[in-house]
Each structure stands twice: as C-alpha cells, then as structure tokens.
C-alpha cells in the first residue's frame, strides 16, 4: 500500500452533490484548489532539490577530503617503511663491522 511505502497524505477531498447550475462554480473552485496544491508541491520540491544539492556538495567535499587523507597516509606509511628499512640496514652493517673487528 502507499502508506507502507512512505507516502504521505497531502490533503483531503469532500464530495458534495450540487445542482446542474453549480457545476461550473464547483469545477472552478476545484481547479483553483488543485493549482494551489500544485504550487505548494512545486515549492516543496524546489526546496528539497536545493537541500539535496547542498547535501551532495557536502558529501563530495567529505569524500575528497577522505581521499586526500588516504593518499597522504599512504605516502607517510611508505616514508616510514623506507626509514625503518634504512635503519635496519645501518644496524646490520654495524653488527657486521663489529663482528669483523672481533
């Protein structure tokens, strides 16, 4: 059902029996109310679209920031691994030199 899918009730309709001469007046009133509801929905949709653009912009900025951080972190990790490797090589060289001195 529409309610289960998250639909919301926007308004209501009241049926009234009218005479033949009142038909045009009723149709004009109905048309006017329909136009007003359509305008309200159009404005609401415009506001929702704007909010969506703002949210998407914020999400895009957050994703960019996350990606830049990941790239910096990857570079930092590589730099640390290189330093550790150089230190271990120096240590091994010193150990080898000391063993040769004995």
mmCIF file of C-alpha atoms in Angstrom:
data_model
loop_
_atom_site.group_PDB
_atom_site.id
_atom_site.type_symbol
_atom_site.label_atom_id
_atom_site.label_comp_id
_atom_site.label_asym_id
_atom_site.label_seq_id
_atom_site.Cartn_x
_atom_site.Cartn_y
_atom_site.Cartn_z
ATOM 1 C CA UNK A 1 0.000 0.000 0.000
ATOM 2 C CA UNK A 2 1.174 3.604 -0.492
ATOM 3 C CA UNK A 3 1.271 4.193 3.285
ATOM 4 C CA UNK A 4 3.649 1.257 3.744
ATOM 5 C CA UNK A 5 5.922 2.717 1.056
ATOM 6 C CA UNK A 6 6.240 6.020 2.932
ATOM 7 C CA UNK A 7 3.596 8.045 1.086
ATOM 8 C CA UNK A 8 2.143 10.958 2.987
ATOM 9 C CA UNK A 9 -1.380 12.300 2.838
ATOM 10 C CA UNK A 10 -1.296 15.788 1.352
ATOM 11 C CA UNK A 11 -4.923 16.824 1.657
ATOM 12 C CA UNK A 12 -8.457 15.546 1.597
ATOM 13 C CA UNK A 13 -11.455 15.576 -0.695
ATOM 14 C CA UNK A 14 -15.025 16.224 0.334
ATOM 15 C CA UNK A 15 -17.709 15.165 -2.117
ATOM 16 C CA UNK A 16 -20.851 17.267 -2.265
ATOM 17 C CA UNK A 17 -23.862 16.829 -4.504
ATOM 18 C CA UNK A 18 -24.543 20.022 -6.452
ATOM 19 C CA UNK A 19 -27.161 21.181 -8.837
ATOM 20 C CA UNK A 20 -26.573 21.431 -12.582
ATOM 21 C CA UNK A 21 -26.135 25.228 -12.394
ATOM 22 C CA UNK A 22 -23.445 24.963 -9.709
ATOM 23 C CA UNK A 23 -21.198 22.625 -11.721
ATOM 24 C CA UNK A 24 -19.082 25.388 -13.264
ATOM 25 C CA UNK A 25 -18.552 27.078 -9.896
ATOM 26 C CA UNK A 26 -17.541 23.763 -8.317
ATOM 27 C CA UNK A 27 -15.144 22.987 -11.171
ATOM 28 C CA UNK A 28 -13.581 26.439 -10.887
ATOM 29 C CA UNK A 29 -13.155 26.029 -7.133
ATOM 30 C CA UNK A 30 -11.666 22.551 -7.585
ATOM 31 C CA UNK A 31 -9.306 23.833 -10.264
ATOM 32 C CA UNK A 32 -8.194 26.722 -8.039
ATOM 33 C CA UNK A 33 -7.518 24.385 -5.103
ATOM 34 C CA UNK A 34 -5.634 21.986 -7.376
ATOM 35 C CA UNK A 35 -3.478 24.824 -8.705
ATOM 36 C CA UNK A 36 -2.714 25.981 -5.161
ATOM 37 C CA UNK A 37 -1.750 22.434 -4.113
ATOM 38 C CA UNK A 38 0.424 22.057 -7.206
ATOM 39 C CA UNK A 39 2.215 25.313 -6.403
ATOM 40 C CA UNK A 40 2.800 24.168 -2.827
ATOM 41 C CA UNK A 41 4.187 20.859 -4.072
ATOM 42 C CA UNK A 42 6.365 22.638 -6.648
ATOM 43 C CA UNK A 43 7.854 24.917 -3.981
ATOM 44 C CA UNK A 44 8.408 21.964 -1.668
ATOM 45 C CA UNK A 45 10.132 20.050 -4.467
ATOM 46 C CA UNK A 46 12.346 23.047 -5.258
ATOM 47 C CA UNK A 47 13.370 23.303 -1.591
ATOM 48 C CA UNK A 48 14.057 19.555 -1.461
ATOM 49 C CA UNK A 49 16.190 19.734 -4.616
ATOM 50 C CA UNK A 50 18.195 22.595 -3.123
ATOM 51 C CA UNK A 51 18.692 20.657 0.123
ATOM 52 C CA UNK A 52 19.814 17.637 -1.908
ATOM 53 C CA UNK A 53 22.359 19.735 -3.829
ATOM 54 C CA UNK A 54 23.724 21.110 -0.557
ATOM 55 C CA UNK A 55 23.943 17.612 0.938
ATOM 56 C CA UNK A 56 25.641 16.232 -2.188
ATOM 57 C CA UNK A 57 28.147 19.096 -2.159
ATOM 58 C CA UNK A 58 28.970 18.395 1.479
ATOM 59 C CA UNK A 59 29.259 14.660 0.793
ATOM 60 C CA UNK A 60 31.517 15.286 -2.211
ATOM 61 C CA UNK A 61 33.754 17.535 -0.099
ATOM 62 C CA UNK A 62 33.965 14.885 2.629
ATOM 63 C CA UNK A 63 34.843 12.187 0.084
ATOM 64 C CA UNK A 64 37.548 14.417 -1.447
ATOM 65 C CA UNK A 65 38.984 15.118 1.996
ATOM 66 C CA UNK A 66 38.969 11.404 2.859
ATOM 67 C CA UNK A 67 40.732 10.528 -0.399
ATOM 68 C CA UNK A 68 43.375 13.222 0.118
ATOM 69 C CA UNK A 69 43.960 11.958 3.654
ATOM 70 C CA UNK A 70 44.311 8.375 2.381
ATOM 71 C CA UNK A 71 46.870 9.473 -0.217
ATOM 72 C CA UNK A 72 48.864 11.418 2.408
ATOM 73 C CA UNK A 73 48.700 8.472 4.803
ATOM 74 C CA UNK A 74 49.860 6.064 2.113
ATOM 75 C CA UNK A 75 52.824 8.360 1.397
ATOM 76 C CA UNK A 76 53.604 8.654 5.113
ATOM 77 C CA UNK A 77 53.432 4.870 5.533
ATOM 78 C CA UNK A 78 55.817 4.400 2.625
ATOM 79 C CA UNK A 79 58.162 7.019 4.063
ATOM 80 C CA UNK A 80 58.161 5.295 7.470
ATOM 81 C CA UNK A 81 58.771 1.892 5.870
ATOM 82 C CA UNK A 82 61.716 3.323 3.922
ATOM 83 C CA UNK A 83 63.217 4.878 7.076
ATOM 84 C CA UNK A 84 62.816 1.653 9.034
ATOM 85 C CA UNK A 85 64.462 -0.287 6.232
ATOM 86 C CA UNK A 86 67.399 2.138 6.121
ATOM 87 C CA UNK A 87 67.814 1.985 9.905
ATOM 88 C CA UNK A 88 67.773 -1.816 9.847
ATOM 89 C CA UNK A 89 70.344 -1.843 7.061
ATOM 90 C CA UNK A 90 72.592 0.515 9.060
ATOM 91 C CA UNK A 91 72.179 -1.610 12.177
ATOM 92 C CA UNK A 92 73.011 -4.799 10.288
ATOM 93 C CA UNK A 93 76.076 -3.103 8.766
ATOM 94 C CA UNK A 94 77.272 -2.005 12.231
ATOM 95 C CA UNK A 95 76.748 -5.518 13.586
ATOM 96 C CA UNK A 96 78.692 -6.970 10.668
ATOM 97 C CA UNK A 97 81.505 -4.425 11.187
ATOM 98 C CA UNK A 98 81.663 -5.254 14.916
ATOM 99 C CA UNK A 99 81.763 -8.987 14.181
ATOM 100 C CA UNK A 100 84.587 -8.428 11.725
ATOM 101 C CA UNK A 101 86.503 -6.414 14.329
ATOM 102 C CA UNK A 102 86.325 -9.321 16.789
#
